[in-house]
CSV table of C-alpha atoms in Angstrom, one decimal:
chain,number,residue,atom,x,y,z
A,293,MET,CA,-11.8,32.9,-1.3
A,294,TYR,CA,-11.2,29.2,-1.8
A,295,LEU,CA,-10.0,26.5,0.7
A,296,GLY,CA,-7.8,23.5,0.2
A,297,ILE,CA,-7.5,20.9,2.9
A,298,ASP,CA,-4.9,18.1,2.5
A,299,LEU,CA,-5.0,15.1,4.8
A,300,GLY,CA,-1.5,13.8,4.8
A,301,THR,CA,0.0,10.7,6.6
A,302,SER,CA,1.9,13.0,9.0
A,303,GLY,CA,-0.6,15.9,9.3
A,304,VAL,CA,-3.2,18.3,7.9
A,305,LYS,CA,-2.5,21.3,5.8
A,306,SER,CA,-5.1,23.9,5.0
A,307,ILE,CA,-4.6,26.9,2.7
A,308,LEU,CA,-6.6,29.8,1.5
A,309,ILE,CA,-6.3,31.3,-2.0
A,310,ASP,CA,-7.9,34.4,-3.5
A,311,ASP,CA,-9.5,34.8,-6.9
A,312,ASP,CA,-6.0,35.4,-8.3
A,313,GLN,CA,-4.8,32.2,-6.7
A,314,LYS,CA,-2.5,34.0,-4.2
A,315,ILE,CA,-2.0,32.2,-1.0
A,316,VAL,CA,-3.5,34.5,1.8
A,317,GLY,CA,-3.5,32.0,4.6
A,318,GLU,CA,-2.1,28.6,5.7
A,319,GLN,CA,-2.2,26.4,8.8
A,320,SER,CA,-0.9,23.0,9.7
A,321,SER,CA,-2.0,20.6,12.4
A,322,ARG,CA,0.4,19.0,14.8
A,323,PRO,CA,1.9,15.8,13.5
A,324,LEU,CA,-0.2,12.6,13.3
A,325,GLU,CA,1.2,9.3,14.7
A,326,ILE,CA,1.1,6.1,12.8
A,327,SER,CA,0.5,2.8,14.7
A,328,ARG,CA,2.6,-0.2,13.7
A,329,PRO,CA,1.5,-3.0,16.0
A,330,HIS,CA,2.8,-5.8,13.9
A,331,ARG,CA,5.3,-6.3,11.1
A,332,CYS,CA,4.1,-4.9,7.8
A,333,TRP,CA,1.1,-3.0,9.6
A,334,SER,CA,0.6,0.7,9.4
A,335,GLU,CA,-2.7,2.2,10.9
A,336,GLN,CA,-4.2,5.4,12.1
A,337,ASP,CA,-7.3,6.3,14.1
A,338,PRO,CA,-9.7,8.2,11.8
A,339,ASP,CA,-10.7,10.4,14.7
A,340,LEU,CA,-7.2,11.7,14.7
A,341,TRP,CA,-7.7,12.9,11.1
A,342,TRP,CA,-10.8,14.8,12.1
A,343,ASN,CA,-9.1,16.4,15.1
A,344,ALA,CA,-6.3,17.5,12.9
A,345,VAL,CA,-8.6,19.0,10.4
A,346,CYS,CA,-10.4,20.9,13.1
A,347,GLU,CA,-7.2,22.1,14.7
A,348,SER,CA,-6.0,23.3,11.3
A,349,MET,CA,-9.4,25.1,10.4
A,350,ASP,CA,-9.5,26.6,13.9
A,351,GLY,CA,-6.1,27.9,13.4
A,352,LEU,CA,-7.1,29.5,10.1
A,353,ALA,CA,-10.2,30.9,11.7
A,354,ALA,CA,-8.1,32.5,14.5
A,355,HIS,CA,-5.4,34.1,12.2
A,356,HIS,CA,-7.2,34.7,8.9
A,357,GLY,CA,-10.8,35.0,10.0
A,358,ARG,CA,-11.7,37.7,7.6
A,359,GLU,CA,-10.6,35.8,4.6
A,360,LEU,CA,-11.9,32.5,5.6
A,361,ALA,CA,-15.4,34.2,6.0
A,362,SER,CA,-15.7,34.6,2.4
A,363,VAL,CA,-14.8,31.1,1.2
A,364,LYS,CA,-17.0,29.9,-1.7
A,365,GLY,CA,-15.4,26.6,-2.6
A,366,ILE,CA,-13.5,23.9,-0.7
A,367,GLY,CA,-11.3,21.2,-2.2
A,368,LEU,CA,-10.2,17.9,-0.6
A,369,SER,CA,-6.9,16.1,-0.9
A,370,GLY,CA,-5.5,13.2,1.1
A,371,GLN,CA,-3.4,10.3,1.5
A,372,MET,CA,-4.5,7.5,-0.8
A,373,TYR,CA,-5.5,3.8,-0.5
A,374,GLY,CA,-6.5,3.9,3.3
A,375,ALA,CA,-9.4,1.6,4.2
A,376,THR,CA,-11.7,3.4,6.5
A,377,VAL,CA,-14.4,1.0,7.3
A,378,LEU,CA,-17.8,2.2,8.7
A,379,ASP,CA,-20.6,0.6,10.4
A,380,ALA,CA,-24.3,1.4,9.7
A,381,SER,CA,-24.0,4.5,11.9
A,382,ASP,CA,-21.0,5.8,10.0
A,383,ARG,CA,-18.7,5.2,12.8
A,384,PRO,CA,-15.2,3.6,12.2
A,385,LEU,CA,-15.1,-0.1,13.0
A,386,ARG,CA,-11.4,-0.3,13.6
A,387,PRO,CA,-8.2,1.9,12.8
A,388,ALA,CA,-7.9,2.7,9.2
A,389,ILE,CA,-5.4,0.5,7.3
A,390,LEU,CA,-3.0,2.9,5.6
A,391,TRP,CA,-1.5,3.0,2.1
A,392,ASN,CA,2.0,1.9,3.3
A,393,ASP,CA,0.6,-1.1,5.1
A,394,THR,CA,2.0,-4.3,3.3
A,395,ARG,CA,0.2,-7.1,5.1
A,396,THR,CA,-1.9,-8.2,2.1
A,397,GLU,CA,0.5,-10.1,-0.1
A,398,LYS,CA,-1.5,-13.2,0.1
A,399,GLN,CA,-4.7,-11.5,-0.8
A,400,CYS,CA,-3.1,-9.9,-3.9
A,401,ALA,CA,-2.6,-13.4,-5.3
A,402,ASP,CA,-6.1,-14.4,-4.1
A,403,LEU,CA,-7.6,-11.4,-6.0
A,404,GLU,CA,-5.8,-12.4,-9.3
A,405,ALA,CA,-7.1,-15.9,-8.7
A,406,ARG,CA,-10.7,-14.8,-8.2
A,407,ALA,CA,-10.6,-12.2,-11.0
A,408,PRO,CA,-8.3,-13.2,-13.7
A,409,ASP,CA,-9.1,-10.0,-15.7
A,410,VAL,CA,-8.1,-7.8,-12.7
A,411,ARG,CA,-5.0,-6.3,-14.6
A,412,ARG,CA,-7.0,-5.4,-17.7
A,413,ILE,CA,-9.7,-3.8,-15.6
A,414,ALA,CA,-7.6,-2.0,-13.0
A,415,GLY,CA,-4.8,-1.3,-15.4
A,416,ARG,CA,-2.1,-2.9,-13.3
A,417,LYS,CA,-1.4,-5.9,-11.0
A,418,PRO,CA,-2.6,-6.0,-7.4
A,419,THR,CA,-0.2,-4.6,-4.8
A,420,PRO,CA,-0.4,-4.9,-1.1
A,421,GLY,CA,-1.1,-1.2,-0.5
A,422,VAL,CA,-4.5,-1.1,-2.4
A,423,THR,CA,-7.7,-0.8,-0.6
A,424,ALA,CA,-9.4,-3.9,-2.2
A,425,THR,CA,-6.8,-6.2,-0.8
A,426,LYS,CA,-7.1,-4.6,2.7
A,427,LEU,CA,-10.8,-5.4,2.7
A,428,ALA,CA,-9.9,-9.0,1.6
A,429,TRP,CA,-7.6,-9.2,4.5
A,430,LEU,CA,-10.4,-8.2,6.8
A,431,ARG,CA,-12.5,-10.8,5.2
A,432,ASP,CA,-10.0,-13.5,5.9
A,433,ASN,CA,-8.6,-12.4,9.3
A,434,GLU,CA,-11.3,-10.2,11.0
A,435,PRO,CA,-14.6,-11.6,9.6
A,436,ALA,CA,-16.7,-10.1,12.5
A,437,VAL,CA,-15.5,-6.7,11.5
A,438,PHE,CA,-15.9,-7.4,7.8
A,439,ASP,CA,-19.5,-8.5,8.3
A,440,GLN,CA,-20.4,-5.1,9.9
A,441,VAL,CA,-18.9,-3.1,7.1
A,442,ALA,CA,-21.6,-0.8,5.8
A,443,HIS,CA,-19.4,1.6,3.9
A,444,VAL,CA,-15.7,2.0,2.8
A,445,LEU,CA,-14.4,5.5,2.4
A,446,LEU,CA,-10.8,6.7,1.5
A,447,PRO,CA,-9.3,8.9,4.2
A,448,LYS,CA,-10.1,12.3,2.7
A,449,ASP,CA,-13.6,11.0,2.0
A,450,TYR,CA,-14.2,10.2,5.5
A,451,ILE,CA,-13.3,13.8,6.3
A,452,ARG,CA,-15.9,14.9,3.6
A,453,LEU,CA,-18.5,12.8,5.4
A,454,LEU,CA,-17.9,14.8,8.6
A,455,LEU,CA,-17.7,18.1,6.7
A,456,SER,CA,-20.9,17.6,4.6
A,457,GLY,CA,-22.7,14.3,5.3
A,458,ASP,CA,-22.0,13.1,1.8
A,459,LYS,CA,-20.6,9.6,1.0
A,460,ALA,CA,-18.7,10.6,-2.2
A,461,SER,CA,-15.4,10.3,-3.7
A,462,ASP,CA,-13.5,11.3,-7.0
A,463,MET,CA,-12.1,9.3,-9.8
A,464,ALA,CA,-8.5,9.8,-9.2
A,465,ASP,CA,-8.5,8.6,-5.6
A,466,SER,CA,-11.0,5.8,-6.1
A,467,SER,CA,-9.1,4.5,-9.2
A,468,GLY,CA,-6.3,3.5,-6.7
A,469,THR,CA,-8.6,1.2,-4.8
A,470,MET,CA,-8.4,-1.7,-7.3
A,471,TRP,CA,-12.1,-1.8,-7.5
A,472,MET,CA,-12.5,0.4,-10.4
A,473,ASP,CA,-12.6,0.0,-14.1
A,474,VAL,CA,-10.1,2.7,-14.8
A,475,ALA,CA,-10.8,3.0,-18.5
A,476,ALA,CA,-14.6,3.2,-17.9
A,477,ARG,CA,-14.1,5.4,-14.9
A,478,ASP,CA,-16.7,3.5,-12.9
A,479,TRP,CA,-16.8,0.8,-10.2
A,480,SER,CA,-16.2,-2.8,-11.4
A,481,ASP,CA,-18.6,-5.3,-10.1
A,482,THR,CA,-16.2,-8.0,-11.1
A,483,LEU,CA,-13.6,-6.6,-8.8
A,484,LEU,CA,-15.9,-5.8,-6.0
A,485,ASP,CA,-17.4,-9.2,-6.1
A,486,ALA,CA,-13.8,-10.8,-6.0
A,487,THR,CA,-13.3,-9.2,-2.5
A,488,GLY,CA,-16.9,-9.8,-1.2
A,489,MET,CA,-18.0,-6.2,-1.6
A,490,GLN,CA,-20.9,-4.5,-3.4
A,491,ARG,CA,-21.5,-1.2,-4.9
A,492,LEU,CA,-23.9,0.0,-2.1
A,493,GLN,CA,-20.8,0.0,0.2
A,494,MET,CA,-19.0,2.4,-2.1
A,495,PRO,CA,-19.2,6.2,-2.3
A,496,LYS,CA,-20.8,8.0,-5.2
A,497,LEU,CA,-18.1,8.7,-7.9
A,498,HIS,CA,-17.4,12.2,-9.2
A,499,GLU,CA,-14.9,13.9,-11.3
A,500,GLY,CA,-12.5,15.8,-9.2
A,501,THR,CA,-13.7,19.2,-10.5
A,502,GLU,CA,-17.4,18.5,-9.6
A,503,ALA,CA,-19.1,19.6,-6.4
A,504,THR,CA,-20.3,16.7,-4.0
A,505,GLY,CA,-22.2,18.8,-1.5
A,506,LEU,CA,-22.1,21.7,0.9
A,507,LEU,CA,-20.4,22.4,4.2
A,508,ARG,CA,-22.5,21.6,7.2
A,509,GLY,CA,-24.1,24.8,8.7
A,510,GLN,CA,-22.8,24.3,12.1
A,511,LEU,CA,-19.3,23.9,10.9
A,512,ALA,CA,-19.6,27.1,8.8
A,513,ASP,CA,-20.7,28.9,12.0
A,514,ARG,CA,-17.9,27.4,14.0
A,515,TRP,CA,-15.3,28.7,11.4
A,516,GLY,CA,-17.1,32.0,10.7
A,517,ILE,CA,-17.9,31.2,7.1
A,518,LYS,CA,-20.7,33.4,5.9
A,519,SER,CA,-22.3,30.9,3.6
A,520,ARG,CA,-22.1,27.1,3.0
A,521,PRO,CA,-19.4,26.7,0.5
A,522,VAL,CA,-19.6,23.8,-2.1
A,523,ILE,CA,-17.1,21.0,-1.5
A,524,ALA,CA,-15.4,19.7,-4.7
A,525,ALA,CA,-14.7,15.9,-5.1
A,526,GLY,CA,-10.9,16.7,-5.2
A,527,GLY,CA,-8.4,13.9,-5.4
A,528,GLY,CA,-5.7,11.9,-3.9
A,529,ASP,CA,-2.7,13.8,-2.8
A,530,ASN,CA,-0.6,13.1,-5.9
A,531,ALA,CA,-3.4,14.0,-8.3
A,532,CYS,CA,-4.0,17.2,-6.4
A,533,GLY,CA,-0.4,17.9,-6.3
A,534,ALA,CA,-0.3,17.7,-10.0
A,535,CYS,CA,-3.3,20.1,-10.2
A,536,GLY,CA,-1.5,22.4,-7.9
A,537,THR,CA,1.5,22.5,-10.3
A,538,GLY,CA,-0.6,22.6,-13.5
A,539,VAL,CA,0.6,19.0,-14.6
A,540,ILE,CA,-2.5,18.1,-16.6
A,541,HIS,CA,-1.3,17.5,-20.2
A,542,ASP,CA,0.2,14.4,-21.8
A,543,GLY,CA,3.8,13.9,-20.9
A,544,GLU,CA,4.1,16.4,-18.1
A,545,GLY,CA,5.3,15.1,-14.7
A,546,THR,CA,6.3,15.6,-11.1
A,547,ILE,CA,8.6,14.1,-8.6
A,548,SER,CA,7.3,14.5,-5.1
A,549,LEU,CA,9.5,14.2,-2.0
A,550,GLY,CA,7.2,13.7,0.9
A,551,THR,CA,6.8,11.0,3.4
A,552,SER,CA,6.7,8.8,0.3
A,553,GLY,CA,8.5,9.4,-3.0
A,554,VAL,CA,6.3,9.7,-6.1
A,555,LEU,CA,7.0,9.9,-9.8
A,556,PHE,CA,3.9,11.1,-11.7
A,557,VAL,CA,3.2,11.6,-15.4
A,558,ALA,CA,0.0,12.8,-16.9
A,559,MET,CA,-1.5,11.1,-20.0
A,560,ASN,CA,-4.3,11.7,-22.4
A,561,GLU,CA,-5.2,8.1,-22.6
A,562,MET,CA,-5.0,5.1,-20.2
A,563,ARG,CA,-1.7,3.3,-20.6
A,564,PRO,CA,-1.5,0.3,-18.3
A,565,SER,CA,1.6,-1.5,-17.1
A,566,TYR,CA,0.9,-5.2,-16.6
A,567,ASP,CA,4.5,-6.3,-15.6
A,568,HIS,CA,5.7,-3.5,-13.2
A,569,ALA,CA,3.9,-2.4,-10.1
A,570,ILE,CA,3.2,1.0,-11.8
A,571,GLU,CA,-0.1,2.6,-11.4
A,572,THR,CA,-2.3,3.9,-14.2
A,573,LEU,CA,-5.0,6.0,-12.6
A,574,CYS,CA,-7.6,8.6,-13.4
A,575,HIS,CA,-6.5,12.2,-13.0
A,576,SER,CA,-8.7,14.7,-11.1
A,577,LEU,CA,-10.3,16.0,-14.3
A,578,PRO,CA,-12.3,14.4,-17.0
A,579,GLY,CA,-10.6,12.6,-19.9
A,580,VAL,CA,-7.1,12.6,-18.3
A,581,TRP,CA,-5.2,9.7,-16.7
A,582,HIS,CA,-1.8,9.5,-15.1
A,583,GLN,CA,0.9,7.0,-14.5
A,584,MET,CA,2.4,6.9,-11.0
A,585,SER,CA,5.1,5.0,-9.1
A,586,VAL,CA,5.5,5.2,-5.4
A,587,ILE,CA,8.3,4.3,-3.0
A,588,LEU,CA,6.9,4.0,0.5
A,589,SER,CA,9.7,5.9,2.3
A,590,ALA,CA,11.4,9.1,1.2
A,591,THR,CA,11.6,11.9,3.7
A,592,SER,CA,10.7,9.3,6.3
A,593,CYS,CA,14.1,7.8,5.8
A,594,VAL,CA,15.6,11.0,6.8
A,595,ASN,CA,13.5,11.2,9.7
A,596,TRP,CA,14.4,7.6,10.7
A,597,LEU,CA,18.0,8.7,10.6
A,598,SER,CA,17.3,11.7,12.5
A,599,ARG,CA,15.9,9.7,15.3
A,600,LEU,CA,18.8,7.2,15.1
A,601,VAL,CA,21.5,9.8,15.6
A,602,LYS,CA,19.2,12.2,17.6
A,603,ARG,CA,19.7,15.3,15.5
A,604,PRO,CA,17.1,17.2,13.7
A,605,ALA,CA,16.6,16.1,10.0
A,606,ALA,CA,16.8,19.6,8.6
A,607,ASP,CA,20.2,20.0,10.2
A,608,LEU,CA,21.5,16.6,8.9
A,609,VAL,CA,20.7,17.6,5.4
A,610,ALA,CA,21.8,21.3,5.7
A,611,ASP,CA,25.3,20.1,6.8
A,612,LEU,CA,25.8,18.5,3.5
A,613,GLY,CA,25.8,21.9,1.8
A,614,THR,CA,24.3,22.5,-1.7
A,615,VAL,CA,27.0,21.2,-4.0
A,616,LEU,CA,26.8,17.6,-5.2
A,617,ARG,CA,29.8,15.4,-4.6
A,618,ALA,CA,30.7,11.8,-5.5
A,619,PRO,CA,28.5,9.0,-4.4
A,620,SER,CA,28.6,7.9,-0.8
A,621,PRO,CA,30.4,4.5,-0.4
A,622,VAL,CA,27.8,3.4,2.0
A,623,VAL,CA,24.8,1.8,0.5
A,624,PHE,CA,21.4,2.5,1.8
A,625,VAL,CA,18.3,0.5,0.8
A,626,PRO,CA,15.3,2.7,1.7
A,627,PHE,CA,12.6,0.1,1.9
A,628,LEU,CA,11.8,0.5,5.5
A,629,ASP,CA,8.1,-0.4,4.9
A,630,GLY,CA,8.9,-2.8,2.0
A,631,CYS,CA,8.9,-1.8,-1.7
A,632,TRP,CA,5.7,-1.1,-3.4
A,633,SER,CA,6.8,0.2,-6.7
A,634,PRO,CA,8.1,-0.9,-9.2
A,635,ARG,CA,9.0,-4.2,-7.8
A,636,SER,CA,6.0,-4.9,-5.4
A,637,ASP,CA,8.1,-6.6,-2.7
A,638,ALA,CA,6.3,-6.6,0.7
A,639,GLU,CA,9.1,-8.6,2.4
A,640,ILE,CA,12.3,-6.6,1.5
A,641,ARG,CA,13.4,-4.2,4.2
A,642,GLY,CA,16.0,-1.4,4.6
A,643,ALA,CA,19.6,-1.9,5.0
A,644,LEU,CA,22.9,0.0,5.5
A,645,ILE,CA,25.9,-1.7,4.0
A,646,GLY,CA,29.6,-0.7,3.9
A,647,LEU,CA,29.8,1.0,7.3
A,648,GLN,CA,33.2,1.9,8.8
A,649,HIS,CA,34.6,3.4,11.8
A,650,SER,CA,34.9,6.7,9.9
A,651,SER,CA,31.1,6.6,8.9
A,652,GLY,CA,29.7,9.6,10.6
A,653,ASP,CA,26.4,11.7,10.3
A,654,GLU,CA,27.3,13.3,7.0
A,655,GLU,CA,28.3,10.1,5.1
A,656,LEU,CA,25.1,8.3,6.5
A,657,THR,CA,23.0,11.2,5.5
A,658,ARG,CA,24.4,11.3,2.0
A,659,ALA,CA,23.7,7.5,1.8
A,660,VAL,CA,20.2,7.9,2.9
A,661,LEU,CA,19.5,10.6,0.3
A,662,GLN,CA,21.3,8.6,-2.4
A,663,GLY,CA,19.3,5.4,-1.5
A,664,VAL,CA,15.9,7.3,-2.1
A,665,ALA,CA,17.3,8.7,-5.3
A,666,PHE,CA,18.2,5.3,-6.6
A,667,ALA,CA,14.8,3.9,-5.6
A,668,LEU,CA,13.2,6.8,-7.7
A,669,LEU,CA,15.6,6.0,-10.6
A,670,GLU,CA,14.3,2.4,-10.6
A,671,CYS,CA,10.8,3.8,-10.8
A,672,ALA,CA,11.9,6.1,-13.8
A,673,ASP,CA,13.4,2.9,-15.6
A,674,ALA,CA,10.3,1.0,-15.2
A,675,PHE,CA,8.3,4.0,-16.7
A,676,ARG,CA,10.6,4.2,-19.6
A,677,ALA,CA,10.3,0.5,-20.1
A,678,THR,CA,6.6,1.1,-21.0
A,679,GLY,CA,7.4,3.7,-23.5
A,680,THR,CA,7.0,6.9,-21.2
A,681,SER,CA,9.4,9.7,-22.0
A,682,ILE,CA,10.7,11.7,-19.0
A,683,GLU,CA,12.5,14.8,-19.9
A,684,LYS,CA,11.6,17.5,-17.4
A,685,LEU,CA,9.9,17.2,-14.0
A,686,LEU,CA,8.5,19.6,-11.4
A,687,ALA,CA,9.9,18.8,-7.9
A,688,ILE,CA,7.4,19.2,-5.1
A,689,GLY,CA,7.1,18.2,-1.4
A,690,GLY,CA,9.1,19.0,1.7
A,691,GLY,CA,12.2,17.3,0.3
A,692,SER,CA,12.3,19.8,-2.6
A,693,ARG,CA,13.8,22.4,-0.1
A,694,SER,CA,17.2,20.6,-0.5
A,695,ASP,CA,19.1,21.6,-3.6
A,696,LEU,CA,21.5,19.0,-3.0
A,697,TRP,CA,19.0,16.2,-2.8
A,698,LEU,CA,17.4,17.6,-6.0
A,699,SER,CA,20.8,17.7,-7.7
A,700,MET,CA,21.5,14.1,-6.8
A,701,ILE,CA,18.1,13.0,-8.3
A,702,ALA,CA,18.5,15.1,-11.4
A,703,THR,CA,21.9,13.4,-12.0
A,704,CYS,CA,20.6,9.9,-11.3
A,705,LEU,CA,17.5,10.4,-13.5
A,706,GLY,CA,19.3,12.4,-16.2
A,707,VAL,CA,16.4,15.0,-16.1
A,708,GLU,CA,16.1,18.6,-15.3
A,709,LEU,CA,14.0,19.3,-12.2
A,710,ARG,CA,12.0,22.5,-11.9
A,711,VAL,CA,11.0,23.8,-8.5
A,712,PRO,CA,7.8,25.8,-8.4
A,713,GLU,CA,6.8,28.5,-5.8
A,714,ALA,CA,5.0,27.0,-2.9
A,715,SER,CA,6.1,23.5,-3.8
A,716,GLU,CA,5.5,22.2,-0.3
A,717,LEU,CA,1.8,23.2,-0.6
A,718,GLY,CA,1.2,21.4,-3.9
A,719,ALA,CA,-1.6,19.1,-2.8
A,720,ALA,CA,-3.5,21.6,-0.6
A,721,PHE,CA,-3.1,24.3,-3.4
A,722,GLY,CA,-4.4,21.9,-6.0
A,723,ALA,CA,-7.4,21.0,-3.9
A,724,ALA,CA,-8.1,24.8,-3.5
A,725,ARG,CA,-8.0,25.1,-7.2
A,726,LEU,CA,-10.5,22.2,-7.6
A,727,GLY,CA,-12.7,24.1,-5.1
A,728,MET,CA,-12.5,27.1,-7.2
A,729,ILE,CA,-13.6,25.2,-10.4
A,730,ALA,CA,-16.4,23.4,-8.6
A,731,SER,CA,-17.8,26.6,-7.1
A,732,THR,CA,-17.4,29.0,-10.1
A,733,GLY,CA,-17.6,26.6,-13.2
A,734,ALA,CA,-14.4,28.1,-14.5
A,735,SER,CA,-12.4,26.2,-17.1
A,736,THR,CA,-9.8,23.7,-16.0
A,737,ALA,CA,-7.2,25.2,-18.4
A,738,GLY,CA,-7.9,28.7,-17.0
A,739,VAL,CA,-7.5,27.6,-13.3
A,740,LEU,CA,-5.0,24.8,-13.4
A,741,ARG,CA,-2.1,27.0,-14.9
A,742,PRO,CA,1.5,26.0,-14.7
A,743,PRO,CA,3.3,27.7,-11.7
A,744,LYS,CA,6.1,30.2,-11.8
A,745,ILE,CA,9.4,28.4,-11.5
A,746,ASN,CA,11.5,29.3,-8.4
A,747,ARG,CA,14.6,27.5,-9.7
A,748,MET,CA,15.9,24.8,-11.9
A,749,ILE,CA,18.3,22.0,-11.0
A,750,SER,CA,20.2,20.3,-13.8
A,751,PRO,CA,22.0,17.0,-13.8
A,752,VAL,CA,25.8,17.3,-12.9
A,753,GLN,CA,27.1,15.6,-15.9
A,754,ASP,CA,30.6,15.1,-14.7
A,755,LEU,CA,29.1,13.0,-11.8
A,756,ALA,CA,26.6,11.0,-13.9
A,757,PRO,CA,28.9,8.0,-14.6
A,758,ALA,CA,29.9,7.6,-10.9
A,759,TYR,CA,26.2,7.8,-9.9
A,760,ALA,CA,25.4,5.2,-12.6
A,761,GLU,CA,28.0,2.8,-11.3
A,762,ALA,CA,26.8,3.3,-7.7
A,763,TYR,CA,23.3,2.5,-8.9
A,764,ARG,CA,24.4,-0.8,-10.4
A,765,THR,CA,26.0,-1.6,-7.1
A,766,TRP,CA,22.8,-0.7,-5.3
A,767,LEU,CA,20.8,-3.0,-7.6
A,768,SER,CA,23.2,-5.9,-7.2
A,769,VAL,CA,22.6,-6.0,-3.3
A,770,MET,CA,19.0,-6.4,-3.6
A,771,PRO,CA,18.7,-10.2,-3.8
A,772,GLU,CA,20.8,-10.6,-0.6
A,773,VAL,CA,19.0,-7.8,1.2
A,774,ARG,CA,15.7,-9.4,0.4
A,775,ARG,CA,17.1,-12.9,1.5
A,776,VAL,CA,18.1,-11.6,4.9
A,777,SER,CA,14.9,-9.5,5.2
A,778,VAL,CA,12.8,-12.6,4.7
A,779,ALA,CA,15.0,-14.7,7.1
A,780,VAL,CA,14.7,-12.0,9.8
A,781,GLY,CA,11.0,-11.5,9.3
A,782,ALA,CA,10.5,-15.3,9.7
A,783,ALA,CA,12.5,-15.4,12.8
């Protein structure tokens, strides 16, 4: 048996797979809360992560104890970019600053000034979400905390520390920190120095398929695991999601509809984007990179509307049916936390435009789904501007349960979407696969196989012109939405 643990922004998922990669058990934690004490801030207490992991694992032990007992390998996946700063006793000094925190715009400019080669080394321009600028913010605004930082770990790597005692990370997750030379797959002393950091504060780097340590004996006893399984380096949630769906070859891609929306394409070489806020990162296996674009709010926009109208999000989407209709006349801008990619705008915020007395739940829900689809189209257009060809994508994440939403996205992007089996467990499943490779030495090609396809969603060609026109309208409102966002933020 092999175990995959995925630390998401909203909760933890753990799954068990057997030697044939069949899912034999799964368990989720209760939802995790995000703290937003100030505009642009997004934080979580790392202890909440560990409590959620233990809750998930305790659940597996209670319901699948026999299977869990024979686990040989564990893989870790998690939300990316979060700055978990530890003191000399390995205790968090403050809440972790999360991936969707956008307070560091000033530090992005400062990093480019201090390290003029940052784009060449890191493969892209600095954006507010990356880990390096978060530490620079601490340096500038919380110097007493910054001076006590002994180690910085990404969220899943803090879980690794508690699971095994090892301070280690993988290439894929760490290449998003803005501290790595992505082509060389190593820490960059130039970028570390530019933010006042040193290598000794960084975890040891591994390829995602490599073992980093063993599960602590007392934890193995707690969960009834007979031996101490190896823990694979793993990867960030998007790279692990790609491993879960077998997206490891040049030109293959996924579109993920989770808390955030992610467009992901694998590459056999590093292909940086210097002009757009597109990330070129290492993949979770040696000699492979990937290009990625992230919008900060995807299903979280539907959850926001759910809270607003006081109806379950699933009911709102289900009421729309499965057949795509003409675009909603209401324009929704989904940048509730700002825009990370591809425009890298920390100031812009969400908007609903064109409301009427007749605007009800269904029209607002369609507008929200449409706004997210247009944001993903903007990402796809930026990919294409760098020479990336997008023909078919695998659709993963909780939002992929909605055929209507997938049909809307397929029509906007002009691509066929393929929905794999177990699409919602992509990251945890990919982590379990990496745990299998680390513990058995099996080949990546043999383990990271493409999934069976549950269904395919094709563009609705008759509606493509209407959605293209609606997209142009959506783009046209951006300057005014940004102007108002800045004015409101300054008030």
